[in-house]
Amino acid sequence: MNQLKDEIADNYPEVDVVIKVADLSVSNEVYQLYETLKQYHIETWINNAGFGIHTMMKDEDTKRAQNMLHLNIEALTILSTLYVQDYANVEGTQLINISSAAGYNMAPTAVIYSATKFYVSSFTENLALELRENGAKMQAKVLAPAATESEFAKIANNDKDFDMDQAFDKYHTSDEMADFMLQLYDSDKIVGSVVSEDYSFVLTDNKFPYLG
Ligand SMILES: NC(=O)C1=CN([C@@H]2O[C@H](COP(=O)(O)OP(=O)(O)OC[C@H]3O[C@@H](n4cnc5c(N)ncnc54)[C@H](OP(=O)(O)O)[C@@H]3O)[C@@H](O)[C@H]2O)C=CC1
Ligand SMILES: N[C@@H](C=O)C(=O)O
């Protein structure tokens, strides 16, 4: 984080990067983090923190799975809710939650992870529609990447030597994913998702059916 902060300072000296440390799988720390941010005007809130577990259910480590549920679902829900309550009527604000291609397609060897991301997708789409229908100034959006170069696969597979080139015919770089994020940010659409079949990026409104 500090290395990244120095890099940003070198390239964009006008930007002030403030690092806050919190374990977001611990609910007290989620509330405490939000409290320490009250002094700022927050134009965009991105819930990116998350991890996956690639394993069969018979081998699942329930403690690890529980941490994943706390982080991927609980922390994201609490932080989204607090942000919406404070900023829904502030012009130009956006909430962007990071889901996954596994949040729209059931993923083998990732039963629980995939379900956490289905939660992220449906929670955020439903919230986006509620905000839109009630004339809120905030927009809520979902970014749903497929395989992307990061620490994710090493952690999910519990393999520090995990080789993306060997595992995937195709995957995105983090620069490509950052560009998709900016396309979603600049659009009026709700979902920016990577199509698993050909790794194209598409912007759409809600993908789940809506009872409203
Ligand atoms: N890479 C991929 O193939 C895909 C990733 N995603 C999603 O993208 C998001 C970002 O993952 P990605 O960058 O790829 O993976 P990384 O593992 O590289 O990054 C995960 C981030 O989450 C943070 N984090 C993990 N646990 C906690 C915690 N308990 N409290 C606070 N922060 C935590 C990490 O912080 P720290 O480094 O300090 O631990 C890190 O910044 C995740 O939600 C993931 O599910 C979705 C689809 C595909
Ligand atoms: N789709 C990816 C992350 O969400 C994966 O599981 O490889």
PDB file of C-alpha atoms in Angstrom, residues 103-104 117-127 142 208:
ATOM      1  CA  GLY A 103     -21.756 -13.589  -9.554  1.00  0.00           C
ATOM      2  CA  TYR A 104     -23.840 -14.205 -12.678  1.00  0.00           C
ATOM      3  CA  LYS A 117     -20.956 -12.808  -5.597  1.00  0.00           C
ATOM      4  CA  PHE A 118     -24.560 -13.583  -6.665  1.00  0.00           C
ATOM      5  CA  TYR A 119     -25.461 -11.738  -3.451  1.00  0.00           C
ATOM      6  CA  VAL A 120     -23.254  -8.771  -4.424  1.00  0.00           C
ATOM      7  CA  SER A 121     -24.808  -8.633  -7.906  1.00  0.00           C
ATOM      8  CA  SER A 122     -28.455  -8.878  -6.843  1.00  0.00           C
ATOM      9  CA  PHE A 123     -28.042  -6.611  -3.788  1.00  0.00           C
ATOM     10  CA  THR A 124     -26.410  -3.891  -5.866  1.00  0.00           C
ATOM     11  CA  GLU A 125     -28.753  -4.166  -8.862  1.00  0.00           C
ATOM     12  CA  ASN A 126     -31.799  -3.969  -6.585  1.00  0.00           C
ATOM     13  CA  LEU A 127     -30.311  -0.983  -4.747  1.00  0.00           C
ATOM     14  CA  VAL A 142     -21.789  -3.546 -10.280  1.00  0.00           C
ATOM     15  CA  PHE A 208     -31.618 -10.030 -12.912  1.00  0.00           C
TER      16      PHE A 208
END
